[in-house]
RNA sequence: GGCCCAAUGGCUCAGUUGGUUAGAGCGCCGCCCUGUCACGGCGGAGGUCGCGGGUUCGAGUCCCGCUUGGGUCGCCA
């Protein structure tokens, strides 16, 4: 049973009380973090979202009834305390912001009692995710999660302030949309009024924001909820939030300029990190060649080296075979790892196989300069020496090679490079390396479907220099697309959009769309483009990932209030759930027997 | 869909080559305690070892299947 708070008014949050308030009578309300009952003196650590404040109960001050009440307090009781702020007569607690003061309680009300929580409400919880998420409302009381959500709020507020300053309008776009099957799977919502018809939840506000450009709202942004029905990862949830923007009468440099200043502002104001501008830009091809990734982590080296020319003509069938099939042989140099035990190297080989490699070739350069290699017997000493030289190999180094189609080689070495960096602790969490990756390929060939897919989306503008190749060599066309990468994570991405009918038609053609099919899916956008469309471009950030990186979290779940687990269900609410037969009937839906 | 990891009192964990009544810390409950803040002291309760099957004289421990959670590949324009 809880008491009423009528007649009381909270004057401060716990850590809003400071030495300045000594002598004042104040009222604080919050949760009991901890009780220390010394018999005729009781201490309570009172907690709210701001932090902790010590309350002292002495029968002489709080009265007999109040003191008895204080004796019944347990973890997570919600209480209201009226009392005087005093300098502590006992020792100062250096660990608390309010460590020099305490409140001498003059009255206490128990606003709500609490059962013993199923896990401790404390920082750095070791509790399993499953239990935390089942009782997320308790998990959210923990200071580290509170800090994350407070930071998230700060980042959106700062973004809004900056965008406002830059002349952007915040405009909301629909959640109930038309399904467009390109790209990720849609979450579908049945229509009651139109049985058999479905809305889709937006994967992003892409088309709407382009329409807003057509309508003249020349700078738009939105904190946009997006939905994708794909498998989850540590950095992927089925619903997530984008900081989404679109601008008219701009080209690549304009978008990059305003976003660099946004990032500089937000990172400075939110976490005090200075971002030096301009940020490095790197064409996609260079990113792949040097790092084997379109989102390179540039906090460490260990760059890929193409040794195809060096090993050309060697006897090693794996290398020769890869080159014959149009692939390449590339390596990375793990400096100083030449003495890595065989078992550990075997683990790296297994790791590589997980990324499609058939194997991994290696050379250990011993301290005395001799070589230990998985393929030395297939090569002459001169060939090996040349290979080591090409890899800048020195005594004590470990050289790892992958040979396959380029895509496989990049994937394998890109992943291996990151794995080694993790193992060797080369990643400084307090270093923030931003990078623009530009000039992405416009199209990506799907072996499975034997057609091109848009790498970004079908409205991405090809680079002017490559327009001529759209029909003759579509795979070689580069796009005016850009990703912003932070420490190896894709923070955001965007592109200049096509605003000319003829280019758009050639794009659809390259994608294998008939005019009818294109109209079927995107008719309203193409119609809008008939009536005067400004050149426009945009970008969207993954807000969750941004805050995750700022807070050094391992997962975006830590920066979202109510995340879902691996199979996209919610352990707390038990969503998704089966629905009433009546609801289904109304929607004209029959569920197949499972 | 594939691969890898985990599951033992409320929480976090230990548990040897399979061997008696499965332990610890924290938490919880009771009593005592006026300066604690990892309060202290004394006492106490609490476990079908995730589920099902198998091997064995005997399974927390070995084997198989499943469930749940995590990581990852595929997937994510």
XYZ file of C-alpha atoms (C1' of nucleotides) in Angstrom:
671
model
C 0.000 0.000 0.000
C 1.287 3.417 -0.818
C 0.679 6.736 0.837
C -0.520 9.825 -1.004
C 1.980 12.546 -1.852
C -0.689 15.186 -1.453
C 0.669 18.357 0.060
C 4.269 17.510 -0.825
C 6.212 18.850 -3.761
C 9.559 17.588 -4.903
C 12.043 20.442 -4.806
C 15.174 18.720 -6.148
C 16.394 15.612 -7.864
C 18.883 13.735 -5.717
C 22.079 15.159 -7.168
C 20.582 18.580 -7.744
C 21.107 19.060 -4.024
C 24.580 20.394 -3.322
C 26.679 22.189 -0.713
C 24.883 25.364 -1.838
C 21.715 24.043 -0.209
C 23.189 23.395 3.226
C 20.749 24.623 5.857
C 17.754 24.525 3.483
C 14.692 22.433 3.995
C 14.029 20.365 0.868
C 11.801 17.579 -0.410
C 13.206 14.693 -2.408
C 11.474 11.632 -3.842
C 12.889 8.491 -5.321
C 13.722 4.836 -4.902
C 15.519 3.160 -2.010
C 18.843 1.968 -3.385
C 20.263 0.716 -0.115
C 19.514 0.752 3.583
C 22.029 0.631 6.389
C 20.251 0.140 9.693
C 22.532 0.746 12.664
C 19.850 0.277 15.276
C 18.922 3.743 16.391
C 20.299 5.372 13.266
C 19.218 4.450 9.744
C 20.890 5.495 6.504
C 19.147 5.290 3.150
C 20.710 5.814 -0.268
C 17.952 7.476 -2.250
C 18.128 7.074 -6.036
C 16.487 8.820 -8.933
C 17.583 9.326 -12.542
C 20.111 11.945 -11.463
C 21.987 9.789 -8.978
C 22.188 9.090 -5.248
C 21.668 11.135 -2.084
C 22.075 9.911 1.511
C 19.154 10.304 3.924
C 19.628 9.934 7.688
C 16.833 8.906 10.026
C 17.195 9.733 13.700
C 14.251 9.169 15.995
C 14.845 12.571 17.609
C 14.324 14.334 14.293
C 11.889 12.194 12.350
C 9.775 11.118 15.328
C 8.911 7.687 16.635
C 6.366 6.858 13.918
C 8.660 8.095 11.165
C 11.578 6.137 12.533
C 9.566 2.945 12.661
C 8.473 3.538 9.090
C 12.077 4.028 8.051
C 12.877 0.667 9.606
C 10.504 -1.061 7.199
C 12.150 0.354 4.076
C 13.450 -2.153 1.547
C 15.085 -1.980 -1.878
C 13.084 -0.117 -4.523
C 10.466 1.317 -2.176
C 9.414 4.716 -3.480
C 9.581 7.301 -0.746
C 9.208 11.037 -0.192
C 11.471 12.733 2.322
C 11.244 16.166 3.790
C 14.314 17.280 5.649
C 17.267 19.555 6.086
C 20.412 19.558 4.008
C 23.467 19.323 6.244
C 27.168 18.847 5.854
C 27.962 15.283 6.786
C 29.150 14.807 10.307
C 30.611 11.436 9.335
C 33.202 10.814 6.652
C 32.794 12.226 3.164
C 31.956 9.660 0.455
C 34.265 10.408 -2.460
C 32.295 8.124 -4.758
C 29.141 10.228 -4.672
C 28.481 13.584 -6.293
C 26.554 14.370 -3.113
C 29.196 12.776 -0.900
C 29.762 15.820 1.315
C 26.134 16.310 2.309
C 23.125 14.367 3.547
C 19.495 14.985 4.403
C 18.327 14.742 7.977
C 14.814 13.389 7.506
C 12.051 15.256 9.288
C 9.217 13.322 7.676
C 8.878 10.297 5.471
C 6.107 8.903 3.318
C 6.203 5.518 1.662
C 4.590 6.233 -1.698
C 4.956 2.683 -2.936
C 6.364 -0.562 -1.598
C 8.301 -3.018 -3.723
C 8.884 -6.700 -3.926
C 12.535 -7.722 -3.891
C 13.640 -7.197 -7.496
C 14.662 -10.317 -9.454
C 18.115 -8.895 -10.058
C 20.150 -6.128 -8.438
C 19.478 -2.607 -9.686
C 23.054 -1.478 -9.991
C 25.698 -0.300 -12.379
C 27.742 -2.797 -14.423
C 25.129 -5.484 -13.951
C 26.337 -8.999 -14.600
C 22.783 -10.217 -15.021
C 21.962 -12.213 -18.138
C 20.293 -10.308 -20.973
C 17.315 -12.609 -20.914
C 16.352 -11.678 -17.372
C 17.131 -8.010 -17.858
C 14.920 -7.802 -20.917
C 12.083 -9.722 -19.298
C 12.005 -7.025 -16.621
C 13.202 -4.182 -18.787
C 11.335 -1.642 -16.633
C 13.760 -2.576 -13.825
C 16.793 -2.784 -16.076
C 16.037 0.750 -17.236
C 16.493 1.946 -13.649
C 20.178 1.058 -13.800
C 22.470 4.076 -14.105
C 24.347 2.880 -17.169
C 21.183 2.389 -19.211
C 19.839 5.695 -17.927
C 23.013 7.427 -19.030
C 22.629 5.855 -22.477
C 19.051 7.022 -22.891
C 19.905 10.459 -21.559
C 22.705 10.635 -24.141
C 20.326 9.495 -26.848
C 17.928 12.262 -25.932
C 20.780 14.747 -25.966
C 21.895 13.665 -29.428
C 18.420 14.065 -30.926
C 17.960 17.423 -29.205
C 21.323 18.665 -30.486
C 20.517 17.424 -33.963
C 17.178 19.217 -33.935
C 18.835 22.428 -32.771
C 21.492 22.220 -35.473
C 19.059 21.354 -38.242
C 16.743 24.186 -37.245
C 19.709 26.556 -37.359
C 20.535 25.342 -40.861
C 17.036 25.929 -42.139
C 15.693 22.382 -42.076
C 12.025 21.662 -41.458
C 11.014 18.665 -39.381
C 8.230 16.884 -41.243
C 6.648 13.548 -40.353
C 5.986 10.947 -43.019
C 3.567 8.001 -42.880
C 4.109 4.774 -41.015
C 1.443 3.001 -43.044
C 2.916 2.851 -46.522
C 2.744 1.070 -49.828
C 4.844 -2.084 -49.946
C 7.763 -2.011 -52.361
C 9.369 -5.430 -52.453
C 12.877 -4.280 -53.482
C 15.308 -4.393 -50.611
C 14.627 -5.688 -47.128
C 11.484 -7.618 -46.203
C 8.572 -5.421 -45.236
C 6.537 -5.638 -42.081
C 2.960 -5.841 -43.320
C -0.178 -4.462 -41.729
C -3.504 -5.797 -42.967
C -6.215 -3.386 -44.026
C -9.648 -3.970 -42.534
C -11.376 -1.733 -45.050
C -9.636 -3.408 -47.976
C -9.567 -7.102 -47.178
C -6.577 -8.857 -48.720
C -4.674 -5.592 -48.958
C -1.739 -4.627 -46.808
C 0.181 -1.588 -45.747
C 3.913 -1.882 -45.234
C 5.829 -0.219 -42.421
C 8.539 2.002 -43.898
C 12.071 0.650 -44.245
C 12.976 4.314 -44.499
C 11.106 7.493 -45.490
C 13.031 7.492 -48.787
C 10.264 8.103 -51.280
C 8.347 10.517 -49.095
C 11.348 12.718 -48.524
C 12.001 12.878 -52.245
C 8.366 13.856 -52.756
C 8.830 16.625 -50.187
C 11.687 17.918 -52.333
C 9.341 17.881 -55.335
C 6.955 19.932 -53.239
C 9.534 22.569 -52.454
C 10.339 21.882 -48.793
C 13.945 22.266 -49.780
C 15.498 21.181 -46.476
C 13.738 18.381 -44.605
C 14.723 16.247 -41.679
C 13.032 13.766 -39.400
C 13.753 11.506 -36.463
C 12.261 8.561 -38.306
C 11.298 5.145 -37.015
C 12.167 2.502 -39.622
C 11.253 -1.173 -39.852
C 12.957 -4.122 -41.521
C 11.877 -7.720 -41.203
C 15.348 -9.249 -41.337
C 17.409 -11.243 -38.858
C 18.831 -9.364 -35.916
C 22.405 -8.644 -34.935
C 24.142 -6.788 -32.131
C 23.769 -3.633 -34.233
C 20.485 -4.477 -35.993
C 16.970 -4.355 -34.568
C 13.730 -4.831 -36.500
C 12.701 -1.296 -35.619
C 15.282 1.401 -35.351
C 15.631 5.145 -35.654
C 17.157 7.181 -38.427
C 18.143 10.825 -38.389
C 16.906 11.386 -41.902
C 17.448 14.406 -44.126
C 17.020 15.569 -47.717
C 18.117 18.786 -49.414
C 17.250 20.436 -52.729
C 19.509 22.237 -55.204
C 22.587 20.526 -53.833
C 25.319 18.156 -54.946
C 27.585 15.751 -53.044
C 29.786 18.454 -51.515
C 26.832 20.371 -50.099
C 25.452 17.327 -48.291
C 28.869 16.406 -46.977
C 29.513 19.951 -45.797
C 26.376 20.307 -43.699
C 26.768 16.793 -42.285
C 30.379 17.274 -41.321
C 29.402 20.341 -39.370
C 26.485 18.440 -37.811
C 28.797 15.633 -36.697
C 31.358 18.100 -35.388
C 28.681 19.933 -33.400
C 26.955 16.844 -32.001
C 30.131 14.981 -31.014
C 31.571 18.085 -29.360
C 28.432 19.004 -27.451
C 27.403 15.454 -26.553
C 30.668 13.773 -25.602
C 33.298 16.488 -25.876
C 35.065 14.945 -28.849
C 36.711 17.299 -31.322
C 36.103 16.263 -34.904
C 38.639 17.815 -37.259
C 37.183 18.898 -40.602
C 37.160 18.187 -43.438
C 36.809 14.440 -42.937
C 38.793 12.054 -45.095
C 37.026 10.852 -48.228
C 37.853 7.538 -49.792
C 36.436 6.082 -53.013
C 34.797 2.693 -52.552
C 37.386 0.954 -54.732
C 40.213 2.242 -52.581
C 38.406 1.171 -49.398
C 38.016 -2.351 -50.747
C 41.588 -2.578 -52.013
C 43.173 -1.239 -48.830
C 40.813 -2.560 -46.149
C 38.650 -5.221 -47.784
C 35.593 -3.373 -46.560
C 33.260 -0.591 -47.618
C 33.282 0.578 -43.982
C 36.944 0.489 -43.015
C 38.108 0.903 -39.465
C 41.059 3.248 -39.972
C 42.196 3.240 -36.362
C 44.874 0.718 -37.272
C 46.850 -0.322 -40.330
C 47.335 -3.936 -41.398
C 46.166 -2.963 -44.860
C 45.601 -5.451 -47.634
C 48.324 -5.876 -50.247
C 47.535 -7.224 -53.706
C 50.303 -9.712 -54.474
C 48.660 -11.168 -57.589
C 51.455 -9.864 -59.815
C 54.129 -11.252 -57.476
C 52.750 -14.790 -57.281
C 51.776 -14.933 -60.923
C 53.315 -17.994 -62.473
C 54.067 -19.735 -59.215
C 53.417 -23.459 -58.761
C 51.003 -23.101 -55.853
C 47.714 -24.332 -57.316
C 45.520 -22.318 -54.948
C 47.132 -19.048 -56.009
C 47.326 -19.976 -59.675
C 43.721 -21.156 -59.709
C 42.385 -17.964 -58.179
C 44.234 -15.864 -60.734
C 43.050 -18.012 -63.633
C 39.451 -17.474 -62.550
C 39.860 -13.722 -62.625
C 40.364 -13.432 -58.889
C 43.320 -12.183 -56.930
C 45.781 -13.086 -54.216
C 46.075 -10.606 -51.396
C 47.633 -10.597 -47.982
C 47.846 -8.816 -44.693
C 50.835 -8.475 -42.424
C 50.199 -9.083 -38.739
C 53.286 -7.315 -37.454
C 55.152 -9.129 -34.695
C 52.831 -12.160 -34.753
C 55.289 -14.531 -36.426
C 55.501 -16.641 -33.297
C 51.749 -17.219 -33.172
C 51.195 -20.860 -32.205
C 49.916 -23.229 -34.853
C 46.643 -23.757 -32.966
C 45.860 -20.079 -33.017
C 46.660 -19.829 -36.722
C 44.369 -22.789 -37.366
C 41.627 -20.888 -35.591
C 42.192 -17.946 -37.916
C 41.906 -20.332 -40.867
C 38.564 -21.570 -39.520
C 37.496 -17.973 -39.001
C 38.373 -17.208 -42.627
C 36.375 -20.183 -43.830
C 33.342 -18.667 -42.152
C 33.630 -15.822 -44.638
C 33.785 -18.033 -47.689
C 37.511 -18.737 -47.912
C 38.503 -22.235 -48.888
C 41.619 -21.800 -46.820
C 44.199 -19.359 -45.657
C 47.859 -19.437 -46.634
C 50.443 -18.106 -44.236
C 54.101 -17.351 -43.783
C 55.643 -16.976 -40.328
C 58.882 -15.042 -40.459
C 61.017 -16.355 -37.628
C 63.236 -14.058 -35.607
C 66.283 -15.492 -37.389
C 64.756 -14.610 -40.730
C 63.875 -18.168 -41.753
C 60.363 -18.870 -42.944
C 57.715 -21.294 -41.788
C 54.957 -21.476 -44.321
C 51.949 -23.545 -45.318
C 52.899 -23.372 -48.988
C 56.686 -22.930 -49.113
C 57.161 -26.263 -50.840
C 55.269 -24.994 -53.896
C 57.446 -21.964 -54.349
C 61.077 -21.220 -54.996
C 63.109 -19.355 -52.426
C 63.323 -16.382 -54.738
C 59.549 -16.318 -55.181
C 59.036 -16.477 -51.412
C 61.560 -13.735 -50.805
C 59.821 -11.532 -53.299
C 56.458 -12.215 -51.691
C 57.791 -11.349 -48.241
C 59.289 -8.173 -49.651
C 55.997 -7.200 -51.279
C 54.274 -7.660 -47.900
C 56.931 -5.556 -46.178
C 57.633 -8.641 -44.065
C 60.253 -8.405 -41.346
C 61.523 -10.806 -38.721
C 58.751 -11.797 -36.347
C 55.873 -10.993 -38.733
C 52.961 -13.201 -39.703
C 51.745 -12.931 -43.298
C 48.275 -14.214 -44.142
C 47.033 -14.697 -47.694
C 43.658 -15.304 -49.297
C 43.234 -16.307 -52.931
C 39.814 -16.330 -54.570
C 37.369 -14.111 -56.380
C 37.922 -10.501 -55.365
C 34.737 -10.338 -53.337
C 35.720 -13.360 -51.261
C 39.286 -12.131 -50.784
C 38.050 -8.738 -49.600
C 35.472 -10.276 -47.259
C 37.930 -12.723 -45.747
C 40.868 -10.382 -45.261
C 38.625 -7.502 -44.225
C 37.094 -9.650 -41.495
C 40.439 -11.185 -40.544
C 42.006 -7.771 -40.217
C 39.315 -6.733 -37.743
C 39.508 -10.003 -35.844
C 43.273 -9.666 -35.429
C 42.880 -6.064 -34.327
C 40.439 -7.226 -31.650
C 42.729 -10.032 -30.495
C 45.770 -7.769 -30.453
C 43.848 -4.903 -28.832
C 44.707 -2.414 -31.545
C 41.368 -0.618 -31.277
C 41.359 2.517 -29.141
C 37.764 3.096 -28.043
C 38.439 6.768 -27.414
C 39.647 7.459 -30.923
C 36.939 8.579 -33.356
C 37.948 8.004 -36.963
C 35.327 9.329 -39.326
C 35.534 8.515 -42.989
C 33.420 9.233 -46.038
C 33.290 6.325 -48.428
C 32.287 7.657 -51.833
C 31.860 6.568 -55.446
C 30.067 3.322 -54.650
C 29.209 1.085 -57.579
C 25.732 1.995 -58.788
C 24.718 -1.611 -59.353
C 25.518 -4.964 -57.899
C 25.270 -8.190 -59.887
C 23.282 -10.974 -58.265
C 24.565 -14.392 -59.311
C 21.451 -15.994 -57.945
C 18.910 -13.878 -59.809
C 21.185 -13.146 -62.768
C 20.330 -9.472 -62.726
C 21.628 -6.192 -61.390
C 20.319 -4.746 -58.160
C 20.702 -1.147 -57.088
C 23.430 -1.114 -54.457
C 21.795 1.835 -52.697
C 18.340 2.261 -54.246
C 17.019 2.732 -57.788
C 16.925 6.532 -57.543
C 20.644 6.949 -56.961
C 22.373 9.280 -59.386
C 25.207 7.829 -61.449
C 28.367 9.931 -61.587
C 28.328 12.231 -64.639
C 31.669 10.765 -65.819
C 30.054 7.322 -66.062
C 26.733 8.153 -67.701
C 27.950 6.772 -71.005
C 28.511 3.351 -69.468
C 25.001 2.839 -68.075
C 23.949 0.841 -71.123
C 27.295 -0.566 -72.262
C 28.932 -1.540 -68.944
C 26.464 -1.032 -66.102
C 28.611 -2.855 -63.561
C 31.349 -0.238 -63.908
C 29.134 2.761 -63.267
C 29.866 4.609 -60.065
C 27.152 6.335 -58.059
C 26.924 9.669 -56.334
C 26.470 7.769 -53.110
C 28.320 8.227 -49.852
C 28.482 6.481 -46.526
C 29.733 8.040 -43.334
C 31.795 5.491 -41.448
C 32.947 5.735 -37.844
C 35.509 3.250 -36.519
C 34.409 0.552 -38.918
C 30.688 1.021 -38.409
C 28.388 2.434 -41.061
C 26.913 5.429 -39.262
C 24.867 6.629 -42.172
C 24.572 6.821 -45.877
C 22.947 8.681 -48.671
C 23.148 9.805 -52.243
C 22.323 12.364 -54.838
C 19.037 11.297 -56.437
C 18.171 11.109 -60.082
C 15.933 13.994 -61.084
C 15.980 13.497 -64.860
C 13.473 11.211 -66.527
C 15.835 9.854 -69.152
C 18.472 8.825 -66.627
C 15.850 7.250 -64.405
C 14.501 5.239 -67.318
C 17.962 4.000 -68.243
C 18.463 3.052 -64.591
C 15.269 1.018 -64.542
C 16.321 -0.604 -67.778
C 19.665 -1.613 -66.291
C 17.790 -3.075 -63.341
C 15.613 -5.079 -65.696
C 12.452 -3.169 -64.876
C 9.928 -2.583 -67.625
C 8.361 0.841 -67.658
C 5.139 -0.767 -66.466
C 6.834 -2.541 -63.568
C 8.541 0.651 -62.510
C 5.253 2.498 -62.600
C 3.531 -0.281 -60.738
C 5.925 0.197 -57.815
C 6.998 3.805 -57.856
C 4.331 5.417 -60.070
C 3.525 8.219 -57.669
C 7.147 9.269 -57.437
C 7.640 9.098 -61.196
C 4.427 11.078 -61.682
C 5.643 13.711 -59.265
C 8.854 13.950 -61.251
C 6.823 15.054 -64.302
C 5.931 18.331 -62.665
C 9.229 20.005 -62.007
C 11.666 18.319 -59.712
C 14.677 20.029 -58.158
C 18.046 18.310 -58.039
C 18.162 16.825 -54.575
C 20.217 14.633 -52.293
C 20.061 13.327 -48.789
C 21.483 11.210 -46.039
C 20.281 9.214 -43.050
C 22.087 8.210 -39.873
C 21.421 5.210 -37.694
C 20.762 7.042 -34.438
C 21.034 3.860 -32.393
C 24.464 3.054 -33.777
C 25.664 6.601 -33.272
C 24.725 6.584 -29.589
C 26.088 3.056 -29.220
C 29.501 4.213 -30.449
C 29.404 7.346 -28.305
C 28.672 5.279 -25.189
C 31.057 2.431 -26.118
C 28.226 -0.070 -25.909
C 28.513 -3.508 -27.481
C 24.962 -3.544 -28.756
C 22.276 -1.093 -29.839
C 19.988 -2.813 -27.353
C 21.857 -0.898 -24.666
C 20.780 2.439 -26.122
C 17.148 1.568 -26.868
C 14.470 1.595 -24.194
C 12.616 -1.550 -25.225
C 14.638 -3.691 -27.631
C 13.708 -7.035 -29.062
C 15.710 -10.258 -28.840
C 17.293 -12.346 -31.567
C 14.070 -13.800 -32.960
C 12.495 -10.314 -33.033
C 10.202 -10.998 -30.099
C 9.883 -8.907 -26.963
C 10.602 -10.862 -23.775
C 8.712 -8.360 -21.656
C 5.453 -7.884 -23.577
C 5.665 -11.239 -25.389
C 5.057 -9.582 -28.740
C 4.319 -10.799 -31.316
C 1.286 -12.749 -30.177
C -1.545 -14.700 -31.745
C -4.675 -12.657 -32.198
C -8.316 -13.314 -31.684
C -10.139 -15.216 -34.417
C -12.612 -12.369 -34.570
C -9.852 -9.903 -35.423
C -8.627 -12.155 -38.209
C -12.111 -12.650 -39.557
C -12.648 -8.922 -39.735
C -9.415 -8.606 -41.690
C -10.285 -11.462 -44.011
C -7.180 -13.372 -42.957
C -6.871 -17.127 -42.531
C -3.732 -18.368 -40.795
C -2.271 -21.580 -42.155
C -1.875 -24.474 -39.707
C 1.705 -24.444 -38.454
C 18.447 -21.989 -42.760
C 24.065 -23.001 -41.208
C 28.041 -22.645 -37.496
C 29.844 -21.371 -32.464
C 28.955 -20.280 -27.050
C 25.943 -20.531 -22.638
C 22.012 -22.558 -19.044
C 23.477 -25.211 -11.267
C 19.219 -21.373 -4.888
C 16.489 -14.601 -6.120
C 21.554 -12.760 -8.679
C 26.683 -14.052 -10.158
C 29.426 -18.328 -10.152
C 32.442 -23.035 -8.347
C 31.570 -28.167 -8.695
C 38.166 -32.693 -10.113
C 39.035 -38.717 -14.235
C 31.075 -40.025 -13.473
C 30.911 -41.700 -6.776
C 27.989 -40.213 -0.102
C 23.671 -35.315 2.498
C 25.433 -30.021 -4.527
C 29.009 -25.382 -2.235
C 30.571 -19.906 -2.076
C 29.771 -14.565 -2.368
C 25.888 -11.218 -2.763
C 20.692 -10.847 -1.937
C 16.432 -12.382 1.232
C 14.113 -13.311 6.454
C 14.736 -12.706 12.079
C 17.415 -10.634 16.324
C 21.326 -7.067 18.024
C 23.950 -2.450 16.976
C 24.199 5.873 16.979
C 28.016 7.708 11.795
C 27.259 3.887 8.041
C 28.213 4.316 2.802
C 30.882 -3.238 0.024
C 28.268 -1.103 7.532
C 29.173 -4.853 11.333
C 27.721 -9.280 14.643
C 24.644 -13.738 15.517
C 21.026 -17.056 13.549
C 17.918 -18.877 9.440
C 15.268 -20.088 4.939
C 16.034 -21.174 -0.015
C 18.186 -25.841 -5.414
C 13.110 -31.537 -9.480
C 21.390 -28.750 -11.502
C 16.714 -25.542 -18.560
C 13.428 -29.868 -20.655
C 13.116 -35.024 -22.641
C 15.547 -39.461 -23.710
C 19.962 -42.699 -23.529
C 24.722 -45.023 -21.525
C 25.960 -46.752 -16.453
C 25.587 -50.277 -10.371
C 25.568 -44.831 -10.106
C 24.905 -38.625 -14.207
C 25.102 -31.538 -12.364
C 29.345 -34.145 -14.907
C 29.287 -38.568 -20.787
C 25.972 -39.131 -25.534
C 21.473 -37.690 -28.569
C 17.268 -34.516 -29.297
C 14.705 -30.129 -27.878
C 13.870 -25.222 -25.471
C 15.673 -20.493 -24.131
C 19.339 -16.560 -24.520
C 23.866 -14.589 -26.879
C 27.491 -14.112 -31.120
C 28.019 -14.800 -36.267
C 27.448 -16.385 -41.777
C 23.447 -16.136 -45.167
C 20.066 -12.022 -45.205
C 19.955 -6.557 -44.200
C 18.174 -1.987 -52.012
